[in-house]
Short mmCIF file of C-alpha atoms and ligand atoms in Angstrom, two decimals:
data_model
loop_
_atom_site.label_atom_id
_atom_site.label_comp_id
_atom_site.label_asym_id
_atom_site.label_seq_id
_atom_site.Cartn_x
_atom_site.Cartn_y
_atom_site.Cartn_z
CA MET A 1 -52.88 -2.84 61.53
CA THR A 2 -52.68 -4.89 64.70
CA LYS A 3 -55.95 -6.41 65.65
CA GLU A 4 -57.55 -6.01 69.01
CA ARG A 5 -58.00 -9.18 71.00
CA LEU A 6 -61.48 -10.49 71.87
CA PHE A 7 -61.89 -13.10 74.58
CA ILE A 8 -64.38 -15.96 74.46
CA TYR A 9 -65.73 -17.22 77.78
CA ASP A 10 -67.81 -20.39 77.63
CA VAL A 11 -70.62 -21.04 80.12
CA THR A 12 -72.01 -24.27 78.62
CA LEU A 13 -71.15 -26.21 81.77
CA ARG A 14 -72.92 -23.70 84.07
CA ASP A 15 -75.72 -21.84 82.26
CA GLY A 16 -76.01 -24.62 79.68
CA ALA A 17 -76.55 -27.12 82.48
CA GLN A 18 -79.67 -25.13 83.48
CA THR A 19 -81.41 -26.17 80.25
CA GLN A 20 -84.57 -28.10 80.78
CA GLY A 21 -83.84 -31.78 80.19
CA VAL A 22 -80.07 -31.38 80.38
CA ASP A 23 -78.25 -33.25 83.09
CA PHE A 24 -74.49 -33.44 82.56
CA SER A 25 -72.54 -36.18 84.30
CA VAL A 26 -69.00 -35.52 85.50
CA ALA A 27 -67.71 -37.50 82.49
CA ASP A 28 -69.85 -35.39 80.13
CA LYS A 29 -68.40 -32.24 81.67
CA GLN A 30 -64.87 -33.55 81.24
CA GLN A 31 -65.47 -34.33 77.59
CA ILE A 32 -67.10 -30.97 76.85
CA ALA A 33 -64.37 -29.02 78.69
CA LEU A 34 -61.66 -30.72 76.62
CA ALA A 35 -63.56 -30.07 73.39
CA LEU A 36 -63.93 -26.37 74.27
CA ASP A 37 -60.24 -26.15 75.04
CA ALA A 38 -59.42 -27.78 71.71
CA LEU A 39 -61.74 -25.32 69.98
CA GLY A 40 -59.65 -22.52 71.44
CA VAL A 41 -61.97 -20.60 73.78
CA ASP A 42 -60.16 -18.51 76.41
CA TYR A 43 -62.18 -19.54 79.45
CA VAL A 44 -64.05 -22.73 80.27
CA GLU A 45 -66.32 -22.21 83.22
CA GLY A 46 -66.80 -25.53 84.98
CA GLY A 47 -69.82 -24.68 87.12
CA TRP A 48 -70.53 -23.74 90.69
CA PRO A 49 -68.39 -25.74 93.13
CA GLY A 50 -70.30 -26.49 96.29
CA ALA A 51 -73.69 -25.87 94.69
CA ASN A 52 -74.35 -29.49 93.69
CA PRO A 53 -72.50 -32.82 93.90
CA THR A 54 -71.71 -33.01 90.16
CA ASP A 55 -69.98 -29.62 90.11
CA THR A 56 -68.14 -30.36 93.34
CA ASP A 57 -66.85 -33.69 91.93
CA PHE A 58 -65.96 -32.09 88.62
CA PHE A 59 -63.83 -29.45 90.32
CA ALA A 60 -62.21 -32.02 92.61
CA ASP A 61 -60.68 -33.58 89.49
CA ARG A 62 -60.20 -30.57 87.26
CA PRO A 63 -59.82 -31.27 83.54
CA ALA A 64 -56.33 -30.99 82.07
CA LEU A 65 -56.90 -28.00 79.81
CA GLY A 66 -54.15 -26.81 77.52
CA LYS A 67 -54.62 -23.13 76.85
CA ALA A 68 -58.03 -22.27 78.26
CA LYS A 69 -58.36 -20.93 81.77
CA PHE A 70 -60.58 -23.01 84.00
CA ALA A 71 -63.10 -20.85 85.83
CA ALA A 72 -65.42 -21.35 88.78
CA PHE A 73 -68.70 -19.51 89.19
CA GLY A 74 -70.12 -18.32 92.47
CA MET A 75 -71.90 -15.53 94.26
CA THR A 76 -70.49 -12.56 96.08
CA LYS A 77 -70.31 -13.19 99.81
CA ARG A 78 -73.56 -13.16 101.72
CA ALA A 79 -74.53 -9.91 103.38
CA GLY A 80 -74.21 -9.86 107.14
CA ARG A 81 -71.50 -12.51 107.15
CA SER A 82 -67.76 -12.23 107.00
CA ILE A 83 -65.91 -13.97 104.19
CA SER A 84 -64.46 -16.47 106.63
CA ASN A 85 -67.94 -17.33 107.86
CA ASP A 86 -69.52 -18.04 104.48
CA PRO A 87 -69.07 -21.72 103.57
CA GLY A 88 -70.67 -21.29 100.12
CA PHE A 89 -68.19 -18.58 99.25
CA ALA A 90 -65.31 -20.65 100.63
CA ALA A 91 -66.22 -23.61 98.38
CA VAL A 92 -65.91 -21.36 95.33
CA LEU A 93 -62.80 -19.60 96.55
CA ASN A 94 -60.96 -22.82 97.35
CA ALA A 95 -61.93 -24.73 94.21
CA PRO A 96 -58.89 -25.55 92.06
CA CYS A 97 -59.18 -23.15 89.13
CA ASP A 98 -57.53 -20.20 87.39
CA ALA A 99 -60.35 -17.68 87.48
CA VAL A 100 -63.43 -17.01 89.57
CA CYS A 101 -66.50 -15.26 88.19
CA LEU A 102 -68.72 -13.86 90.94
CA VAL A 103 -72.27 -12.80 90.31
CA GLY A 104 -73.54 -9.77 92.19
CA LYS A 105 -76.52 -7.48 92.15
CA THR A 106 -76.37 -4.19 90.26
CA TRP A 107 -80.08 -3.35 90.10
CA ASP A 108 -81.27 -1.32 93.08
CA PHE A 109 -84.69 -3.02 92.89
CA GLN A 110 -83.03 -6.45 93.32
CA VAL A 111 -80.97 -5.20 96.26
CA ASP A 112 -84.04 -3.76 97.97
CA VAL A 113 -86.46 -6.59 97.22
CA ALA A 114 -84.39 -9.78 96.81
CA LEU A 115 -81.50 -9.11 99.19
CA GLU A 116 -83.32 -6.71 101.52
CA ILE A 117 -80.08 -5.06 102.57
CA PRO A 118 -78.92 -1.45 102.42
CA ARG A 119 -77.47 -0.63 99.00
CA SER A 120 -74.15 0.33 100.56
CA GLU A 121 -73.86 -3.14 102.06
CA ASN A 122 -74.19 -4.69 98.60
CA LEU A 123 -71.28 -2.52 97.42
CA GLU A 124 -69.22 -3.65 100.42
CA SER A 125 -69.95 -7.26 99.64
CA ILE A 126 -68.84 -6.83 96.00
CA THR A 127 -65.58 -5.16 97.02
CA GLN A 128 -64.67 -7.67 99.73
CA SER A 129 -65.49 -10.67 97.54
CA ILE A 130 -63.40 -9.50 94.58
CA VAL A 131 -60.50 -8.66 96.89
CA ALA A 132 -60.71 -12.15 98.43
CA VAL A 133 -60.53 -13.81 95.00
CA LYS A 134 -57.53 -11.70 94.08
CA GLU A 135 -55.76 -12.49 97.34
CA LYS A 136 -56.34 -16.18 96.70
CA GLY A 137 -54.33 -15.75 93.49
CA ARG A 138 -57.21 -16.35 91.09
CA GLU A 139 -58.27 -14.02 88.31
CA PRO A 140 -61.42 -12.24 89.52
CA LEU A 141 -64.33 -11.54 87.18
CA PHE A 142 -67.49 -9.74 88.21
CA ASP A 143 -70.76 -10.86 86.69
CA ALA A 144 -73.08 -7.87 86.88
CA GLU A 145 -76.49 -9.51 87.15
CA HIS A 146 -79.46 -7.67 85.59
CA PHE A 147 -77.07 -4.92 84.55
CA PHE A 148 -79.07 -3.50 81.65
CA ASP A 149 -82.37 -3.49 83.53
CA GLY A 150 -80.57 -2.05 86.54
CA TYR A 151 -78.91 0.64 84.47
CA LYS A 152 -82.23 1.71 82.97
CA ALA A 153 -83.78 1.94 86.44
CA ASN A 154 -80.92 3.61 88.27
CA PRO A 155 -77.77 4.24 86.21
CA GLU A 156 -75.85 5.80 89.11
CA TYR A 157 -76.23 2.77 91.34
CA ALA A 158 -75.56 0.25 88.56
CA LEU A 159 -72.35 2.11 87.73
CA GLU A 160 -71.38 2.31 91.40
CA CYS A 161 -71.65 -1.49 91.65
CA ILE A 162 -69.42 -2.27 88.70
CA LYS A 163 -67.02 0.50 89.69
CA ALA A 164 -66.67 -1.15 93.09
CA ALA A 165 -65.81 -4.47 91.42
CA TRP A 166 -63.36 -2.87 88.98
CA GLU A 167 -61.58 -0.86 91.66
CA ALA A 168 -61.37 -3.93 93.89
CA GLY A 169 -59.36 -5.65 91.14
CA ALA A 170 -61.83 -7.45 88.88
CA GLN A 171 -60.08 -8.22 85.58
CA TRP A 172 -63.38 -8.21 83.75
CA VAL A 173 -66.78 -6.75 84.47
CA VAL A 174 -69.33 -8.81 82.60
CA LEU A 175 -72.57 -7.00 81.85
CA CYS A 176 -75.45 -9.47 81.99
CA ASP A 177 -78.76 -9.31 80.26
CA THR A 178 -80.05 -11.81 82.79
CA ASN A 179 -83.72 -11.67 81.79
CA GLY A 180 -82.78 -11.70 78.13
CA GLY A 181 -85.16 -8.94 77.09
CA SER A 182 -82.75 -6.20 76.01
CA MET A 183 -82.67 -4.86 72.48
CA PRO A 184 -79.35 -4.76 70.62
CA ASN A 185 -79.55 -1.02 70.13
CA ASP A 186 -80.10 -0.32 73.85
CA VAL A 187 -77.19 -2.55 74.75
CA HIS A 188 -74.97 -0.70 72.30
CA GLU A 189 -75.88 2.65 73.84
CA ILE A 190 -75.47 1.50 77.41
CA VAL A 191 -72.08 -0.10 76.79
CA CYS A 192 -70.92 3.17 75.19
CA GLU A 193 -72.17 5.16 78.18
CA VAL A 194 -70.46 2.84 80.67
CA LEU A 195 -67.16 3.23 78.85
CA GLU A 196 -67.57 7.01 78.91
CA GLU A 197 -68.21 6.99 82.64
CA LEU A 198 -65.56 4.41 83.50
CA PRO A 199 -62.83 4.71 80.88
CA GLY A 200 -60.44 1.77 80.76
CA ILE A 201 -62.81 -0.72 82.34
CA ARG A 202 -62.67 -4.14 80.62
CA LEU A 203 -66.21 -5.19 79.78
CA GLY A 204 -67.74 -8.50 78.89
CA ILE A 205 -71.22 -9.31 77.63
CA HIS A 206 -73.45 -12.16 78.81
CA ALA A 207 -76.76 -12.28 76.97
CA HIS A 208 -79.80 -14.51 77.17
CA ASN A 209 -81.95 -15.25 74.17
CA ASP A 210 -85.47 -14.37 75.28
CA THR A 211 -86.10 -12.19 72.22
CA GLU A 212 -84.04 -14.38 69.85
CA GLN A 213 -81.42 -11.61 69.78
CA ALA A 214 -78.72 -12.81 72.17
CA VAL A 215 -76.24 -13.13 69.31
CA ALA A 216 -77.09 -9.66 68.00
CA VAL A 217 -76.89 -8.20 71.51
CA SER A 218 -73.44 -9.75 71.97
CA LEU A 219 -72.15 -8.45 68.64
CA GLU A 220 -73.53 -4.97 69.35
CA ALA A 221 -71.81 -4.97 72.73
CA VAL A 222 -68.52 -5.80 71.00
CA ARG A 223 -69.06 -3.00 68.48
CA ALA A 224 -69.63 -0.66 71.41
CA GLY A 225 -66.46 -1.74 73.22
CA ALA A 226 -67.00 -4.99 75.14
CA ARG A 227 -64.01 -7.27 74.69
CA GLN A 228 -65.20 -10.50 76.27
CA VAL A 229 -68.16 -12.51 75.01
CA GLN A 230 -69.86 -15.17 77.07
CA GLY A 231 -72.11 -17.84 75.63
CA THR A 232 -72.76 -21.54 75.25
CA LEU A 233 -72.34 -24.17 72.56
CA ASN A 234 -75.54 -24.50 70.53
CA GLY A 235 -77.07 -21.69 72.60
CA LEU A 236 -77.87 -24.09 75.41
CA GLY A 237 -79.38 -22.40 78.46
CA GLU A 238 -82.51 -22.03 80.53
CA ARG A 239 -85.73 -20.63 79.04
CA CYS A 240 -84.84 -19.63 75.46
CA GLY A 241 -81.15 -20.26 75.86
CA ASN A 242 -77.93 -18.25 76.07
CA ALA A 243 -76.05 -16.41 73.36
CA ASN A 244 -74.96 -19.12 70.93
CA LEU A 245 -71.18 -19.31 70.59
CA CYS A 246 -71.57 -21.50 67.50
CA SER A 247 -73.02 -18.42 65.77
CA ILE A 248 -71.03 -15.69 67.53
CA ILE A 249 -67.56 -17.16 66.97
CA PRO A 250 -67.80 -17.51 63.18
CA SER A 251 -69.51 -14.11 62.89
CA LEU A 252 -66.65 -12.50 64.80
CA MET A 253 -64.05 -14.30 62.72
CA LEU A 254 -65.60 -14.20 59.26
CA LYS A 255 -67.80 -11.09 59.17
CA GLU A 256 -67.12 -7.39 59.06
CA PRO A 257 -66.50 -5.12 60.84
CA PHE A 258 -65.24 -7.76 63.28
CA ALA A 259 -62.92 -9.86 61.13
CA SER A 260 -60.66 -6.90 60.22
CA ARG A 261 -60.67 -5.26 63.62
CA PHE A 262 -60.42 -8.17 66.02
CA GLU A 263 -58.78 -11.48 66.63
CA THR A 264 -59.91 -14.22 68.98
CA GLY A 265 -57.83 -16.99 70.52
CA ILE A 266 -59.31 -19.34 67.94
CA SER A 267 -57.29 -20.06 64.79
CA THR A 268 -58.87 -20.59 61.38
CA ASP A 269 -57.97 -24.27 61.72
CA GLN A 270 -59.69 -24.46 65.09
CA LEU A 271 -62.75 -22.76 63.61
CA LYS A 272 -62.99 -25.79 61.31
CA THR A 273 -63.71 -27.95 64.38
CA LEU A 274 -66.75 -25.87 65.38
CA THR A 275 -69.33 -28.11 63.71
CA ARG A 276 -67.77 -31.16 65.30
CA ALA A 277 -67.94 -29.54 68.75
CA SER A 278 -71.58 -28.64 68.19
CA ARG A 279 -72.50 -32.18 67.09
CA MET A 280 -70.54 -33.73 69.94
CA LEU A 281 -72.68 -31.81 72.41
CA ASP A 282 -75.86 -33.02 70.67
CA GLU A 283 -74.59 -36.58 70.89
CA ILE A 284 -73.83 -36.24 74.60
CA LEU A 285 -77.34 -34.90 75.13
CA ASN A 286 -78.80 -37.57 72.86
CA ARG A 287 -80.55 -34.88 70.85
CA ALA A 288 -80.97 -34.41 67.16
CA SER A 289 -78.87 -31.50 65.90
CA GLY A 290 -80.73 -28.28 65.26
CA ARG A 291 -81.18 -28.85 61.57
CA HIS A 292 -81.37 -25.18 60.66
CA ALA A 293 -78.80 -23.87 63.14
CA ALA A 294 -76.66 -21.12 61.59
CA TYR A 295 -73.20 -22.20 60.41
CA VAL A 296 -73.20 -25.65 62.08
CA GLY A 297 -76.66 -27.10 61.37
CA PRO A 298 -76.92 -30.09 59.03
CA SER A 299 -79.03 -27.94 56.70
CA ALA A 300 -76.97 -24.75 57.01
CA PHE A 301 -75.39 -25.45 53.62
CA ALA A 302 -77.99 -27.74 52.09
CA HIS A 303 -79.22 -26.83 48.63
CA LYS A 304 -82.17 -28.32 46.98
CA GLY A 305 -82.28 -28.85 43.29
CA GLY A 306 -82.97 -26.89 40.17
CA LEU A 307 -81.42 -23.61 39.15
CA HIS A 308 -79.98 -23.17 42.56
CA SER A 309 -77.78 -26.24 42.48
CA SER A 310 -76.61 -25.74 38.91
CA ALA A 311 -75.44 -22.25 39.86
CA MET A 312 -73.81 -23.78 42.91
CA LEU A 313 -71.86 -26.15 40.70
CA LYS A 314 -70.42 -23.17 38.81
CA ASP A 315 -69.51 -21.14 41.86
CA THR A 316 -70.54 -21.93 45.43
CA ARG A 317 -70.56 -18.23 46.32
CA THR A 318 -73.79 -17.89 44.34
CA TYR A 319 -75.79 -19.30 47.25
CA GLU A 320 -73.42 -19.52 50.22
CA HIS A 321 -72.50 -16.66 52.55
CA VAL A 322 -69.32 -18.39 53.76
CA PRO A 323 -67.60 -21.61 52.68
CA PRO A 324 -69.01 -24.48 54.79
CA GLU A 325 -65.49 -25.87 55.33
CA SER A 326 -64.55 -22.69 57.21
CA VAL A 327 -66.66 -23.89 60.15
CA GLY A 328 -66.14 -27.60 59.51
CA ASN A 329 -69.60 -28.08 58.03
CA ARG A 330 -70.45 -29.67 54.71
CA ARG A 331 -72.31 -28.65 51.65
CA LYS A 332 -75.28 -30.82 50.81
CA ILE A 333 -76.86 -30.78 47.42
CA LEU A 334 -79.93 -32.83 47.94
CA VAL A 335 -81.06 -34.02 44.56
CA SER A 336 -78.10 -34.04 42.24
CA ASP A 337 -76.66 -37.50 41.99
CA GLN A 338 -73.30 -36.16 40.96
CA ALA A 339 -73.10 -33.97 44.05
CA GLY A 340 -74.21 -36.90 46.20
CA ARG A 341 -71.26 -38.76 44.77
CA SER A 342 -68.81 -35.96 45.56
CA ASN A 343 -70.25 -35.78 49.07
CA LEU A 344 -69.69 -39.48 49.46
CA LEU A 345 -66.13 -39.23 48.16
CA ALA A 346 -65.47 -36.49 50.71
CA ARG A 347 -66.87 -38.68 53.46
CA LEU A 348 -64.74 -41.60 52.31
CA ALA A 349 -61.64 -39.42 52.31
CA ASP A 350 -62.49 -38.41 55.88
CA ALA A 351 -62.51 -42.08 56.84
CA GLY A 352 -59.15 -42.57 55.13
CA ILE A 353 -60.62 -44.49 52.20
CA ASP A 354 -59.66 -43.77 48.59
CA GLY A 355 -62.69 -43.88 46.34
CA ASP A 356 -62.86 -43.46 42.60
CA ALA A 357 -65.87 -41.51 41.34
CA LYS A 358 -66.11 -43.79 38.30
CA ASP A 359 -66.05 -46.99 40.32
CA PRO A 360 -69.48 -48.68 39.99
CA ARG A 361 -69.10 -49.92 43.57
CA ILE A 362 -69.27 -46.27 44.67
CA SER A 363 -72.63 -45.80 42.92
CA LYS A 364 -73.87 -48.94 44.61
CA LEU A 365 -72.65 -47.70 48.00
CA LEU A 366 -74.38 -44.36 47.44
CA GLU A 367 -77.68 -46.12 46.73
CA ASP A 368 -77.16 -48.31 49.78
CA ILE A 369 -76.60 -45.33 52.04
CA LYS A 370 -79.66 -43.50 50.72
CA GLN A 371 -81.78 -46.60 51.30
CA ARG A 372 -80.37 -47.12 54.80
CA GLU A 373 -80.87 -43.48 55.77
CA TYR A 374 -84.46 -43.85 54.64
CA LEU A 375 -84.76 -46.83 56.96
CA GLY A 376 -83.50 -44.78 59.91
CA TYR A 377 -79.75 -45.31 59.94
CA THR A 378 -77.60 -42.27 60.40
CA TYR A 379 -73.90 -42.14 59.71
CA ASP A 380 -73.26 -38.60 60.93
CA GLY A 381 -72.70 -39.80 64.48
CA ALA A 382 -71.61 -43.33 63.60
CA GLU A 383 -68.42 -43.02 61.61
CA ALA A 384 -67.37 -46.53 62.47
CA SER A 385 -70.46 -48.09 60.91
CA PHE A 386 -69.99 -45.84 57.89
CA GLU A 387 -66.40 -46.96 57.48
CA LEU A 388 -67.44 -50.58 57.76
CA LEU A 389 -70.23 -50.19 55.22
CA ALA A 390 -67.89 -48.44 52.78
CA ARG A 391 -65.03 -50.89 53.17
CA ARG A 392 -67.46 -53.76 52.81
CA ALA A 393 -68.74 -52.27 49.54
CA LEU A 394 -65.14 -52.11 48.34
CA GLY A 395 -64.53 -55.70 49.35
CA GLU A 396 -62.09 -54.86 52.13
CA VAL A 397 -63.91 -56.52 55.04
CA PRO A 398 -63.33 -60.24 55.60
CA ASP A 399 -66.05 -62.44 57.07
CA TYR A 400 -64.46 -62.77 60.48
CA PHE A 401 -67.36 -64.59 62.08
CA GLU A 402 -70.99 -65.36 61.57
CA VAL A 403 -73.72 -65.20 64.15
CA ASP A 404 -76.11 -68.13 63.89
CA SER A 405 -78.46 -67.10 66.66
CA PHE A 406 -78.75 -65.27 69.92
CA ARG A 407 -81.15 -65.23 72.82
CA VAL A 408 -81.54 -62.92 75.81
CA ILE A 409 -83.49 -63.63 78.94
CA VAL A 410 -84.37 -60.95 81.46
CA GLU A 411 -85.53 -62.39 84.74
CA ARG A 412 -86.86 -60.50 87.71
CA ARG A 413 -86.91 -62.50 90.91
CA HIS A 414 -86.15 -62.52 94.63
CA ASN A 415 -82.63 -63.59 95.49
CA ALA A 416 -81.55 -65.67 98.49
CA LEU A 417 -81.73 -62.59 100.69
CA GLY A 418 -85.28 -61.92 99.62
CA GLU A 419 -84.31 -58.85 97.59
CA LEU A 420 -85.86 -58.17 94.23
CA THR A 421 -83.22 -58.40 91.48
CA THR A 422 -83.23 -58.37 87.72
CA VAL A 423 -80.80 -60.66 85.95
CA SER A 424 -80.00 -60.65 82.24
CA GLU A 425 -78.48 -63.68 80.56
CA ALA A 426 -77.52 -64.00 76.93
CA THR A 427 -76.52 -66.91 74.74
CA VAL A 428 -74.90 -66.43 71.36
CA ARG A 429 -74.02 -69.05 68.75
CA VAL A 430 -71.25 -67.93 66.45
CA ARG A 431 -69.13 -69.59 63.83
CA VAL A 432 -65.46 -68.80 63.33
CA ASP A 433 -63.57 -70.66 60.57
CA GLY A 434 -66.37 -73.20 60.36
CA GLU A 435 -66.15 -73.97 64.05
CA SER A 436 -69.16 -73.32 66.31
CA TYR A 437 -68.96 -71.48 69.60
CA TYR A 438 -71.75 -71.41 72.12
CA ASN A 439 -71.26 -68.52 74.51
CA VAL A 440 -73.29 -67.74 77.60
CA ASP A 441 -72.84 -64.74 79.87
CA VAL A 442 -74.73 -62.47 82.21
CA GLY A 443 -74.79 -58.68 82.36
CA HIS A 444 -76.28 -55.63 84.02
CA GLY A 445 -78.92 -55.49 81.32
CA PRO A 446 -79.80 -57.34 78.13
CA VAL A 447 -77.37 -55.35 75.96
CA ASP A 448 -74.51 -55.73 78.40
CA ALA A 449 -75.20 -59.47 78.61
CA LEU A 450 -75.27 -59.77 74.83
CA SER A 451 -72.06 -57.81 74.50
CA SER A 452 -70.29 -60.05 77.02
CA ALA A 453 -71.62 -63.28 75.52
CA LEU A 454 -70.74 -62.26 71.97
CA ARG A 455 -67.15 -61.51 72.89
CA LYS A 456 -66.68 -64.28 75.43
CA ASP A 457 -65.08 -66.68 72.98
CA LEU A 458 -64.49 -65.73 69.36
CA GLY A 459 -61.70 -68.21 68.91
CA LYS A 460 -58.59 -66.70 67.38
CA TYR A 461 -60.10 -63.19 67.56
CA SER A 462 -60.69 -63.14 71.30
CA SER A 463 -57.32 -61.54 72.02
CA TYR A 464 -58.23 -58.49 69.89
CA LEU A 465 -61.31 -57.83 71.94
CA SER A 466 -59.93 -57.84 75.46
CA ASP A 467 -59.38 -54.06 75.45
CA LEU A 468 -62.67 -53.19 73.76
CA LYS A 469 -65.03 -51.37 76.09
CA LEU A 470 -68.60 -50.25 75.64
CA THR A 471 -68.64 -46.64 76.84
CA ASP A 472 -72.00 -45.28 75.84
CA TYR A 473 -75.34 -46.48 74.65
CA LYS A 474 -78.12 -44.34 73.27
CA VAL A 475 -81.56 -45.16 72.05
CA ARG A 476 -83.81 -43.05 69.92
CA ILE A 477 -87.28 -43.95 68.76
CA LEU A 478 -88.03 -42.59 65.32
CA THR A 479 -90.44 -42.92 62.51
CA ALA A 480 -88.91 -44.06 59.27
CA GLY A 481 -91.21 -44.53 56.32
CA THR A 482 -94.44 -45.23 58.15
CA GLU A 483 -93.22 -47.28 61.12
CA ALA A 484 -91.90 -46.51 64.55
CA ILE A 485 -88.45 -48.01 64.77
CA THR A 486 -85.56 -47.93 67.20
CA ARG A 487 -82.13 -46.59 66.45
CA VAL A 488 -79.34 -47.54 68.79
CA MET A 489 -75.94 -45.88 68.91
CA VAL A 490 -73.14 -47.68 70.71
CA GLU A 491 -69.92 -45.96 71.56
CA SER A 492 -66.87 -48.15 72.15
CA LYS A 493 -63.34 -47.46 73.21
CA ASP A 494 -60.19 -49.41 72.46
CA GLY A 495 -57.09 -49.82 74.61
CA ASN A 496 -55.58 -46.62 73.18
CA GLY A 497 -58.58 -44.59 74.23
CA VAL A 498 -59.83 -44.23 70.64
CA ARG A 499 -63.62 -43.91 70.70
CA PHE A 500 -65.85 -44.92 67.83
CA SER A 501 -69.57 -45.17 67.33
CA THR A 502 -71.68 -47.74 65.58
CA VAL A 503 -75.36 -47.80 64.75
CA GLY A 504 -78.11 -50.38 64.56
CA VAL A 505 -81.72 -50.01 63.46
CA SER A 506 -84.63 -52.34 63.97
CA GLU A 507 -88.22 -52.50 65.16
CA ASN A 508 -86.72 -54.39 68.09
CA ILE A 509 -84.42 -52.62 70.50
CA VAL A 510 -82.34 -55.73 71.28
CA ASP A 511 -81.90 -56.48 67.60
CA ALA A 512 -80.78 -52.92 66.89
CA SER A 513 -78.33 -53.08 69.79
CA PHE A 514 -76.92 -56.38 68.61
CA GLU A 515 -76.31 -54.99 65.14
CA ALA A 516 -74.37 -52.05 66.57
CA LEU A 517 -72.35 -54.38 68.82
CA VAL A 518 -71.39 -56.66 65.93
CA ASP A 519 -70.31 -53.59 63.91
CA ALA A 520 -68.12 -52.44 66.80
CA ILE A 521 -66.37 -55.82 66.98
CA TYR A 522 -65.88 -55.96 63.23
CA LEU A 523 -64.41 -52.52 63.17
CA LYS A 524 -62.04 -53.30 66.02
CA LEU A 525 -60.80 -56.42 64.19
CA LEU A 526 -60.46 -54.50 60.95
CA ARG A 527 -58.53 -51.61 62.45
CA ASP A 528 -56.28 -53.98 64.39
CA GLY A 529 -55.52 -55.84 61.18
CA ALA A 530 -56.85 -59.21 62.38
CA LYS A 531 -56.19 -61.91 59.78
CA PRO A 532 -59.22 -63.94 58.69
ZN1 ZN B 1 -76.77 -16.47 82.39
#
């Protein structure tokens, strides 16, 4: 039986950007767009060109996506204006992209109260806008705002609106549960009714999570006949969030009746990158991962002790609804030492390190990691520090250099022009091959100054460090044991564009940063095969 195709449309960069406390930079958007493309979604919506400087800049330099279509979001043309006289509409229309999704009103109440225009004028505006997108050579999508509420209030008018869009050439009509209050069952019924009234129309679903049912609403819409699903990574979105693609995608691919009836553009191998994509977004946002998130959460496949874990050792299906590897997650058995060891071996294999379960150095490393995690280290987002720790335990890391001391001064003063400036200066004493180096440098801040001073002269190793760049720096205050401590994550990039993260923990933020910086340099030397 040939499977019917479902399309995944991601709105992380538009709706997700509306989340309280989320503020994507252009670089963040680039990174997320590429990750979504690699995951295999069909559409990556970049945002609303012309609506804010970030989105405008992001569209000016559109990401080089492989398979995914790059979409712009905008609004149907303003009432009372011609298309050519609507600069907001023009910004969306002219943005470099493959598809344009236009939001329009479909609820009579919204047309009367919010737009205050005759209902027929709203229909006109929908038709003309979709036609304009089509004529521009972009794929038009119509985002039917408040569709379910509108349909309940006035089904004839709601249908007229989406019919106008469909007949004007929209490739998809996306039914939105904008206020997020619809029940899955109602959505199922309404989607069925729409398909009866407008046979052949291609429907999408865009649900918000205000009753914690956005995923269920989306799946019900698919069961009823919608063939495009919109959502965000990790369910990011304003208020209670959007439909969570990290839950919807695996449910569509691994659960019945969907798995047998449908296929998505995502392969089973790509599905294995889902957890990574989810964690990457958390890292960009500097947030802890949702521990109990379905499928991708760090605890989604964590088992604690007793009967439970002994049954798990016999057959994992006893307590797991799907294999964790299918979504790129990992099983965690929290108390069994043996399982901890197999976890560790799996992590070592990931880092390209062969470990032997019987090797006493592996037991020692396991204890070390447990102790360090207790102290506040985390190796989930800091693979480079993990690799270093593991290779050190196995005796594979030479003592390239030793740091004798460092000092950082931050001075705030008036410069010659009378302007207030803050200057950071760092000095670092290091020893390489028994020879002492005394490095001094300045930087934009204390960490930057330290990083520059540390690398300024490392003798025979200096040449390895010229292409090493610090690309990101994140600080989190946490409580480990009983104390408040600081965890710093540093992301570095080498000349080949390979990024890696290191971690440092201390009561002192500068100390923690320095530890992460030293790890980054060590790892660079190690990977480049520098000879001690
Ligand atoms: Zn939305």
